Amino acid sequence: MADATLNPEQTTLLTLAAKISEQAETLTKSLKDNNVPMCDFTVDSPATYASPSPEIYMQRQGLIESLMDMIYLTQGPNESIFNYAHSAMPDAACINILNYFNFWDAVPLHGTATFQEIASHVSLPVDVVKRLVRHATTLRIFEETAPGKSTSEIRHSFRSAPLARSKGLRALLLTTLEMSGGPLMALHFALERYSKGKDHLPKNIDETAFSLLYSGGKFGTFKNTWEMLEEDGEGERKGWRQREFTVFMDYLKEIFGLEGVVKNAYDWESVGKAKVVDIGGSAGHDAITLAKSFPDLEIVVQDLPQVTPVFNANLPSELSSRVSFMAHNMFDPQPVAADIYLLKLILHDWPDEEAIKLLRALIPSLKPGARVIFIEYVGAEEDSEDAPLPRIVRGMGSATDLRVMALFNNRERPVSAWKEIFTMADERFEVRSVKSDKVAFYAVVEAVWRG
Ligand SMILES: C[S@@+](CC[C@H](N)C(=O)[O-])C[C@H]1O[C@@H](n2cnc3c(N)ncnc32)[C@H](O)[C@@H]1O
């Protein structure tokens, strides 16, 4: 429920509790009516409320918003800030470390492990392991068999078990916490150095909080995130981040139901036999989806070189005549003349200057009538006539927006800015259609080349 329904003067612990009870009842009924299995606190709980219904999603967000209000009101304003400041970073650091060293696999899913066994598995001192795991248990991540006792062993909990089961969730943590956490905490330094006294962020991707942290030598010499994904690691380990990133992108498709979005982004059947280039297509998860559903499409996936082995491993042999991989830097002139160029979740990682360069790099291969399709995140439109989304839903979007500020000097563009990008790149791009879904935070924009 949106903030508008919360009357500050009349909201008390008891009115909130009543509202929460009502919302919990409505949600439980909706889940039952739609046969959605309920999550519980056991290790074998469903990992998610597997419901595609936007209504149930919004009911859950409304309940979460009330619960957050309940926490704030119970703490009072001072304590709500103090407790957050006290715990936010240790909590994030703890989960990040557990994930980076893969504590999840150190404990059997339906058994227990001693601190010493976990320490051997993750190659860290047992004292460090004990302190980290004990903090994690306060977040319902792992459980102690005898809390606080030296004889205690560790078992999975309902929040840690999904991490043992899902490579995708682990890859998500690696990107959202491990790669972004440092830059987000260094964002104030970057703003001070590059933006203070100016009226905008730097327009390029090399003067970011990311580069401040990762290009100076101590933590690497990577100019930007993509270079880190490609270059981090020695020998066989090189490319490990890119390999994890392909798993993350595939997982995002799963959790946001983007498979349907890709299939419905365009009337793929209407183009008959057509060549599609999926620019920055990762290890081909979207290309494979499209090729399976539309047998007339021939798809070239372009991405950075370290993606090649993952693509080769992923590609079903029956699609090898129609789906191929090309290592290609998307800022170099496009070598493939295609009917459709697909850019999914690409340009939100690049500030305008670079996004424009990228679109211009397509021009040498564009034939009249060629399509460019963006499937992209959208940010909130200022002064929109629409009713505001619930605070908690807006927060998901604005968190992504701050992440792309720290990593890329970019912003989550509203729909209007997505259209402008085409015009700024070249007047011969004509934006034909824009479909957007505010709750799911994405838009599909189609432009035609009028060259
Ligand atoms: C956010 S991911 C999107 C992946 C995929 N399109 C999807 O929606 O799942 C961005 C992709 O762009 C690729 N990329 C980054 N810089 C690139 C460059 N200069 N040339 C080609 N690909 C690049 C990354 O390797 C990554 O796979």
Coordinates of C-alpha atoms and ligand atoms in Angstrom, one line a residue:
M1 CA 0.0 0.0 0.0
A2 CA 1.4 3.4 -0.9
D3 CA 2.5 6.0 1.7
A4 CA -0.7 8.0 0.9
T5 CA -2.7 5.6 2.9
L6 CA -0.6 6.1 6.0
N7 CA -1.9 8.9 8.1
P8 CA 1.1 9.9 10.3
E9 CA -1.0 11.2 13.2
Q10 CA -3.2 8.1 13.5
T11 CA -0.6 5.4 12.8
T12 CA 0.3 3.6 16.0
L13 CA 1.8 0.2 16.7
L14 CA -1.7 -1.2 17.1
T15 CA -3.2 0.3 13.9
L16 CA -0.2 -0.9 12.0
A17 CA -0.5 -4.4 13.5
A18 CA -4.1 -4.5 12.5
K19 CA -3.2 -3.4 9.0
I20 CA -0.5 -6.1 8.8
S21 CA -2.8 -8.7 10.0
E22 CA -5.3 -7.8 7.3
Q23 CA -2.7 -7.7 4.6
A24 CA -1.3 -11.1 5.7
E25 CA -4.8 -12.6 5.5
T26 CA -5.4 -11.2 2.0
L27 CA -2.1 -12.4 0.8
T28 CA -2.5 -15.9 2.3
K29 CA -5.9 -16.2 0.6
S30 CA -4.5 -15.0 -2.8
L31 CA -1.6 -17.5 -2.6
K32 CA -4.0 -20.4 -1.7
D33 CA -6.5 -19.4 -4.4
N34 CA -3.7 -19.4 -7.0
N35 CA -2.1 -22.6 -5.7
V36 CA 1.2 -20.9 -4.9
P37 CA 3.1 -22.9 -2.3
M38 CA 3.8 -20.9 0.9
C39 CA 7.4 -20.3 2.1
D40 CA 8.2 -21.5 5.6
F41 CA 11.2 -21.4 8.0
T42 CA 12.4 -25.0 7.1
V43 CA 15.4 -25.8 5.0
D44 CA 13.2 -27.3 2.3
S45 CA 10.9 -24.2 2.0
P46 CA 10.1 -23.1 -1.5
A47 CA 12.8 -20.6 -2.3
T48 CA 10.4 -18.1 -3.7
Y49 CA 6.7 -17.3 -4.1
A50 CA 6.5 -18.7 -7.6
S51 CA 3.7 -16.5 -8.8
P52 CA 3.6 -14.6 -12.1
S53 CA 0.6 -12.5 -10.9
P54 CA 1.4 -8.8 -10.5
E55 CA -1.5 -8.6 -8.0
I56 CA 0.2 -11.0 -5.6
Y57 CA 3.5 -9.3 -6.1
M58 CA 2.0 -6.0 -5.1
Q59 CA 0.2 -7.5 -2.2
R60 CA 3.5 -8.8 -0.9
Q61 CA 5.2 -5.5 -1.4
G62 CA 2.4 -3.8 0.5
L63 CA 2.8 -6.1 3.4
I64 CA 6.6 -5.7 3.4
E65 CA 6.1 -1.9 3.5
S66 CA 3.9 -2.1 6.5
L67 CA 6.3 -4.4 8.2
M68 CA 9.2 -2.0 7.6
D69 CA 7.0 0.8 9.1
M70 CA 6.4 -1.4 12.1
I71 CA 10.1 -1.9 12.6
Y72 CA 10.8 1.9 12.3
L73 CA 8.0 2.8 14.6
T74 CA 9.0 0.1 17.2
Q75 CA 12.6 1.3 17.1
G76 CA 11.7 5.1 17.1
P77 CA 13.6 7.4 14.7
N78 CA 17.0 7.6 16.5
E79 CA 17.3 3.9 17.1
S80 CA 16.1 3.1 13.5
I81 CA 19.0 5.1 12.2
F82 CA 21.6 4.0 14.7
N83 CA 20.7 0.3 14.3
Y84 CA 20.9 0.6 10.6
A85 CA 24.3 2.4 10.7
H86 CA 25.6 -0.2 13.2
S87 CA 24.6 -3.3 11.2
A88 CA 24.2 -2.5 7.5
M89 CA 27.8 -2.8 6.6
P90 CA 28.7 -5.7 8.9
D91 CA 25.6 -7.6 7.6
A92 CA 26.5 -6.9 4.0
A93 CA 30.2 -7.7 4.5
C94 CA 29.3 -10.9 6.3
I95 CA 27.0 -12.2 3.5
N96 CA 29.5 -11.1 0.9
I97 CA 32.4 -13.0 2.5
L98 CA 30.3 -16.1 3.0
N99 CA 29.4 -16.0 -0.6
Y100 CA 32.8 -15.1 -1.9
F101 CA 34.4 -18.1 -0.1
N102 CA 31.4 -20.3 -0.8
F103 CA 30.5 -21.2 2.8
W104 CA 27.2 -22.6 1.3
D105 CA 28.8 -25.8 0.0
A106 CA 30.8 -26.3 3.3
V107 CA 27.6 -27.5 5.1
P108 CA 25.5 -30.4 3.9
L109 CA 22.0 -29.5 3.0
H110 CA 20.4 -31.9 5.4
G111 CA 23.2 -32.4 7.9
T112 CA 25.6 -30.5 10.0
A113 CA 29.3 -29.3 9.9
T114 CA 31.6 -28.3 12.6
F115 CA 33.3 -24.9 12.5
Q116 CA 36.6 -26.7 11.9
E117 CA 35.1 -28.6 8.9
I118 CA 33.8 -25.3 7.4
A119 CA 37.2 -23.6 8.0
S120 CA 39.0 -26.4 6.2
H121 CA 36.5 -26.2 3.3
V122 CA 36.9 -22.4 2.8
S123 CA 40.6 -22.2 3.9
L124 CA 40.1 -19.5 6.5
P125 CA 41.1 -19.5 10.2
V126 CA 38.5 -21.3 12.4
D127 CA 38.1 -18.2 14.6
V128 CA 37.2 -16.0 11.6
V129 CA 34.7 -18.6 10.4
K130 CA 33.1 -18.9 13.8
R131 CA 32.7 -15.1 14.1
L132 CA 31.3 -14.8 10.6
V133 CA 28.9 -17.7 10.8
R134 CA 27.7 -16.6 14.2
H135 CA 26.8 -13.2 12.9
A136 CA 25.1 -14.8 9.9
T137 CA 22.9 -16.9 12.2
T138 CA 21.5 -13.6 13.6
L139 CA 20.2 -12.9 10.1
R140 CA 18.7 -16.4 9.8
I141 CA 21.5 -17.5 7.6
F142 CA 22.7 -20.9 8.9
E143 CA 21.7 -22.1 12.4
E144 CA 23.7 -23.4 15.3
T145 CA 22.7 -26.7 16.8
A146 CA 23.6 -25.3 20.3
P147 CA 23.8 -21.5 20.0
G148 CA 26.9 -20.1 21.6
K149 CA 28.3 -23.5 22.8
S150 CA 31.8 -24.6 21.8
T151 CA 30.3 -28.0 20.8
S152 CA 27.8 -26.3 18.5
E153 CA 27.6 -27.4 14.8
I154 CA 26.2 -25.6 11.9
R155 CA 23.2 -26.5 9.7
H156 CA 21.5 -24.8 6.8
S157 CA 18.6 -22.5 7.4
F158 CA 15.7 -21.5 5.1
R159 CA 17.8 -18.4 4.0
S160 CA 21.1 -20.2 3.4
A161 CA 19.8 -23.4 1.8
P162 CA 18.7 -21.6 -1.5
L163 CA 22.3 -20.3 -1.8
A164 CA 23.6 -23.9 -1.6
R165 CA 21.1 -24.9 -4.2
S166 CA 21.3 -22.0 -6.7
K167 CA 24.4 -20.9 -8.6
G168 CA 22.3 -18.0 -10.0
L169 CA 21.6 -16.6 -6.5
R170 CA 25.3 -16.9 -5.7
A171 CA 26.2 -15.1 -8.9
L172 CA 23.7 -12.4 -8.1
L173 CA 25.4 -11.8 -4.7
L174 CA 28.7 -11.6 -6.4
T175 CA 27.6 -8.8 -8.7
T176 CA 25.3 -6.8 -6.4
L177 CA 27.4 -7.1 -3.3
E178 CA 30.9 -8.0 -4.1
M179 CA 31.5 -6.0 -7.3
S180 CA 29.2 -3.1 -6.4
G181 CA 29.6 -2.9 -2.6
G182 CA 33.1 -1.2 -2.6
P183 CA 32.2 1.3 -5.3
L184 CA 28.9 2.2 -3.6
M185 CA 30.8 2.9 -0.4
A186 CA 33.4 5.0 -2.3
L187 CA 30.7 6.9 -4.2
H188 CA 31.1 10.0 -1.9
F189 CA 34.8 10.1 -2.8
A190 CA 34.0 10.0 -6.5
L191 CA 31.4 12.6 -6.2
E192 CA 33.7 14.9 -4.3
R193 CA 36.5 14.4 -6.8
Y194 CA 34.6 14.4 -10.1
S195 CA 31.2 16.1 -9.6
K196 CA 31.5 18.6 -6.8
G197 CA 30.7 22.1 -8.1
K198 CA 29.6 20.7 -11.5
D199 CA 26.1 20.4 -12.8
H200 CA 26.3 16.8 -13.9
L201 CA 28.2 13.5 -13.4
P202 CA 31.2 12.9 -15.6
K203 CA 30.0 11.8 -19.0
N204 CA 32.3 8.9 -19.4
I205 CA 32.7 5.6 -17.7
D206 CA 36.3 6.0 -16.6
E207 CA 35.8 8.6 -13.8
T208 CA 33.5 6.5 -11.5
A209 CA 33.6 5.3 -8.0
F210 CA 34.4 1.9 -9.5
S211 CA 37.5 3.2 -11.2
L212 CA 38.6 5.1 -8.1
L213 CA 38.6 1.8 -6.2
Y214 CA 39.7 -0.7 -8.9
S215 CA 42.0 1.1 -11.3
G216 CA 44.7 2.3 -8.9
G217 CA 46.7 -0.9 -8.5
K218 CA 45.9 -2.1 -4.9
F219 CA 42.7 -3.9 -6.0
G220 CA 43.5 -4.1 -9.7
T221 CA 44.1 -1.8 -12.7
F222 CA 40.7 -2.1 -14.3
K223 CA 39.3 1.0 -15.9
N224 CA 35.7 -0.2 -15.8
T225 CA 33.5 -3.1 -14.7
W226 CA 33.7 -4.9 -18.0
E227 CA 37.5 -4.8 -18.0
M228 CA 37.4 -6.4 -14.6
L229 CA 35.0 -9.1 -15.7
E230 CA 37.3 -9.9 -18.6
E231 CA 40.7 -9.5 -17.2
D232 CA 40.6 -10.5 -13.5
G233 CA 42.4 -13.7 -12.6
E234 CA 45.5 -15.5 -13.9
G235 CA 45.8 -18.6 -16.1
E236 CA 42.8 -20.8 -16.0
R237 CA 41.1 -18.5 -13.5
K238 CA 41.1 -15.6 -16.0
G239 CA 37.6 -14.8 -17.0
W240 CA 36.1 -16.3 -13.8
R241 CA 34.1 -13.1 -13.2
Q242 CA 32.7 -13.1 -16.7
R243 CA 31.7 -16.8 -16.3
E244 CA 29.9 -15.9 -13.1
F245 CA 28.3 -12.9 -14.8
T246 CA 26.8 -15.1 -17.5
V247 CA 25.2 -17.1 -14.8
F248 CA 23.9 -13.9 -13.1
M249 CA 22.3 -12.7 -16.4
D250 CA 20.7 -16.0 -17.0
Y251 CA 19.3 -16.0 -13.4
L252 CA 17.9 -12.5 -13.8
K253 CA 16.0 -13.7 -16.8
E254 CA 14.5 -16.4 -14.6
I255 CA 13.6 -14.3 -11.6
F256 CA 12.1 -11.4 -13.6
G257 CA 10.4 -13.6 -16.1
L258 CA 12.3 -12.0 -18.9
E259 CA 12.0 -15.0 -21.1
G260 CA 8.4 -13.9 -22.0
V261 CA 9.6 -10.3 -22.4
V262 CA 12.2 -11.3 -25.0
K263 CA 9.7 -13.5 -26.9
N264 CA 7.0 -10.7 -26.8
A265 CA 9.4 -7.8 -27.4
Y266 CA 8.7 -8.1 -31.1
D267 CA 6.5 -9.9 -33.5
W268 CA 9.4 -12.2 -34.4
E269 CA 7.2 -14.4 -36.6
S270 CA 6.3 -11.5 -38.8
V271 CA 9.8 -11.0 -40.1
G272 CA 10.0 -14.5 -41.6
K273 CA 13.6 -15.6 -42.3
A274 CA 15.7 -13.0 -40.5
K275 CA 19.1 -12.4 -39.1
V276 CA 19.3 -11.0 -35.6
V277 CA 22.4 -9.8 -33.8
D278 CA 22.2 -9.9 -30.0
I279 CA 24.7 -7.3 -29.0
G280 CA 26.2 -8.0 -25.6
G281 CA 24.2 -11.2 -25.6
S282 CA 26.2 -12.8 -22.8
A283 CA 26.4 -16.6 -23.2
G284 CA 23.4 -16.7 -25.5
H285 CA 20.5 -17.4 -23.0
D286 CA 18.2 -15.0 -24.9
A287 CA 19.4 -16.1 -28.3
I288 CA 18.7 -19.8 -27.4
T289 CA 15.2 -18.9 -26.1
L290 CA 14.4 -17.0 -29.4
A291 CA 15.9 -19.7 -31.7
K292 CA 13.9 -22.4 -30.0
S293 CA 10.6 -20.5 -30.4
F294 CA 11.2 -19.0 -33.8
P295 CA 12.8 -21.5 -36.2
D296 CA 13.2 -18.9 -39.0
L297 CA 15.6 -16.8 -37.0
E298 CA 19.4 -16.9 -37.4
I299 CA 21.1 -15.3 -34.5
V300 CA 24.6 -14.0 -34.0
V301 CA 25.5 -13.4 -30.3
Q302 CA 28.2 -10.8 -29.8
D303 CA 30.1 -10.3 -26.6
L304 CA 33.5 -10.0 -25.1
P305 CA 36.0 -12.9 -25.7
Q306 CA 35.9 -14.5 -22.2
V307 CA 32.2 -15.4 -22.8
T308 CA 33.1 -17.7 -25.7
P309 CA 33.7 -21.0 -23.7
V310 CA 30.5 -20.5 -21.7
F311 CA 28.5 -19.9 -24.9
N312 CA 30.0 -23.0 -26.5
A313 CA 29.1 -25.1 -23.5
N314 CA 25.5 -23.7 -23.4
L315 CA 24.6 -24.0 -27.0
P316 CA 22.3 -27.0 -27.7
S317 CA 23.8 -28.9 -30.7
E318 CA 20.5 -28.7 -32.6
L319 CA 20.7 -24.9 -32.7
S320 CA 24.3 -24.7 -33.9
S321 CA 23.4 -24.1 -37.5
R322 CA 21.3 -21.0 -36.5
V323 CA 23.0 -19.6 -33.4
S324 CA 26.6 -18.6 -33.4
F325 CA 29.0 -16.5 -31.3
M326 CA 31.3 -13.7 -32.3
A327 CA 33.7 -12.0 -30.0
H328 CA 33.2 -8.4 -30.9
N329 CA 33.7 -5.1 -29.0
M330 CA 30.4 -3.3 -29.5
F331 CA 32.2 0.1 -29.8
D332 CA 33.9 -1.1 -33.0
P333 CA 32.1 -0.8 -36.3
Q334 CA 29.4 -3.5 -36.5
P335 CA 30.5 -6.1 -39.0
V336 CA 27.2 -8.0 -39.4
A337 CA 24.5 -6.8 -41.7
A338 CA 21.3 -7.9 -39.9
D339 CA 17.6 -7.3 -40.0
I340 CA 17.3 -6.8 -36.3
Y341 CA 19.8 -5.7 -33.6
L342 CA 18.8 -6.6 -30.1
L343 CA 20.3 -4.7 -27.2
K344 CA 19.0 -6.1 -23.9
L345 CA 20.1 -4.5 -20.6
I346 CA 23.1 -3.0 -22.4
L347 CA 22.8 0.8 -22.5
H348 CA 21.7 1.2 -18.9
D349 CA 25.4 0.4 -18.1
W350 CA 26.7 3.2 -20.2
P351 CA 26.5 7.0 -19.9
D352 CA 25.0 9.0 -22.8
E353 CA 28.3 9.7 -24.5
E354 CA 29.2 6.0 -24.7
A355 CA 25.6 4.9 -25.5
I356 CA 25.6 7.2 -28.5
K357 CA 29.0 5.9 -29.7
L358 CA 27.6 2.4 -29.4
L359 CA 24.6 3.2 -31.5
R360 CA 26.7 5.0 -34.1
A361 CA 28.9 1.9 -34.4
L362 CA 26.0 0.1 -35.9
I363 CA 25.5 2.5 -38.7
P364 CA 28.1 1.0 -41.2
S365 CA 26.0 -2.2 -41.3
L366 CA 22.5 -0.8 -41.1
K367 CA 20.4 -1.3 -44.2
P368 CA 17.2 0.8 -44.7
G369 CA 14.4 -0.7 -42.6
A370 CA 16.7 -2.5 -40.2
R371 CA 15.4 -2.6 -36.6
V372 CA 17.2 -1.8 -33.4
I373 CA 15.3 -3.1 -30.3
F374 CA 16.2 -2.1 -26.8
I375 CA 14.9 -4.1 -23.8
E376 CA 16.0 -2.0 -20.9
Y377 CA 15.4 -1.0 -17.4
V378 CA 13.4 2.2 -16.9
G379 CA 13.7 4.7 -14.2
A380 CA 10.9 6.8 -12.7
E381 CA 9.6 9.6 -14.9
E382 CA 9.6 13.0 -13.1
D383 CA 6.3 14.9 -13.0
S384 CA 4.5 11.8 -14.2
E385 CA 0.6 11.9 -14.0
D386 CA 0.6 8.3 -12.8
A387 CA 0.0 7.4 -9.1
P388 CA 3.3 6.8 -7.4
L389 CA 4.3 3.2 -6.9
P390 CA 4.6 1.9 -3.3
R391 CA 7.8 3.2 -1.5
I392 CA 9.3 -0.3 -1.3
V393 CA 8.8 -0.9 -5.1
R394 CA 10.3 2.5 -5.9
G395 CA 13.2 1.7 -3.7
M396 CA 14.1 -1.4 -5.8
G397 CA 14.4 0.9 -8.8
S398 CA 16.3 3.7 -7.1
A399 CA 18.7 1.2 -5.6
T400 CA 19.6 0.0 -9.1
D401 CA 19.9 3.6 -10.1
L402 CA 22.5 4.3 -7.4
R403 CA 24.4 1.1 -8.3
V404 CA 24.7 2.2 -12.0
M405 CA 25.9 5.7 -10.7
A406 CA 28.7 4.1 -8.7
L407 CA 29.7 1.6 -11.4
F408 CA 29.0 3.5 -14.6
N409 CA 28.3 7.2 -14.0
N410 CA 24.9 6.4 -15.5
R411 CA 21.3 6.7 -14.4
E412 CA 18.3 4.5 -14.9
R413 CA 16.8 6.4 -17.8
P414 CA 13.0 7.1 -18.0
V415 CA 11.2 6.1 -21.1
S416 CA 11.6 9.6 -22.6
A417 CA 15.4 9.5 -22.3
W418 CA 15.4 6.1 -24.1
K419 CA 13.8 7.7 -27.1
E420 CA 16.2 10.6 -27.0
I421 CA 19.2 8.4 -27.1
F422 CA 18.2 7.3 -30.6
T423 CA 17.7 10.9 -31.7
M424 CA 21.0 12.0 -30.2
A425 CA 22.8 9.2 -32.0
D426 CA 21.4 9.9 -35.4
E427 CA 18.3 11.5 -36.8
R428 CA 17.8 8.6 -39.2
F429 CA 16.7 6.4 -36.3
E430 CA 13.0 6.6 -36.1
V431 CA 11.5 5.3 -32.8
R432 CA 8.5 3.2 -33.8
S433 CA 7.1 1.9 -30.5
V434 CA 7.7 2.0 -26.8
K435 CA 6.1 -0.5 -24.4
S436 CA 6.8 -0.2 -20.8
D437 CA 6.0 -1.9 -17.6
K438 CA 6.6 0.3 -14.5
V439 CA 6.3 -2.4 -11.9
A440 CA 8.7 -4.7 -13.7
F441 CA 11.1 -1.8 -14.4
Y442 CA 11.6 -2.5 -18.1
A443 CA 10.7 -1.0 -21.4
V444 CA 10.9 -2.3 -25.0
V445 CA 11.8 0.4 -27.5
E446 CA 11.9 -0.3 -31.2
A447 CA 13.6 2.0 -33.8
V448 CA 13.8 1.7 -37.5
W449 CA 16.8 2.8 -39.6
R450 CA 15.7 5.3 -42.2
G451 CA 19.1 5.6 -43.8
Ligands
LIG1 C1 24.2 -6.4 -18.4 S1 24.8 -7.6 -19.4 C2 23.5 -8.0 -20.5 C3 23.6 -9.4 -21.1 C4 22.4 -9.8 -21.9 N1 22.1 -8.9 -23.0 C5 21.1 -10.0 -21.1 O1 20.2 -9.2 -21.1 O2 21.1 -10.9 -20.3 C6 25.9 -6.7 -20.4 C7 26.7 -7.5 -21.4 O3 27.5 -6.6 -22.2 C8 28.8 -7.2 -22.4 N2 29.8 -6.1 -22.8 C9 30.3 -5.2 -22.0 N3 31.1 -4.4 -22.7 C10 31.2 -4.9 -23.9 C11 31.9 -4.5 -25.1 N4 32.7 -3.5 -25.1 N5 31.6 -5.2 -26.3 C12 30.8 -6.3 -26.2 N6 30.1 -6.7 -25.2 C13 30.3 -6.0 -24.0 C14 29.1 -7.9 -21.1 O4 30.1 -8.9 -21.2 C15 27.7 -8.4 -20.7 O5 27.5 -9.7 -21.2

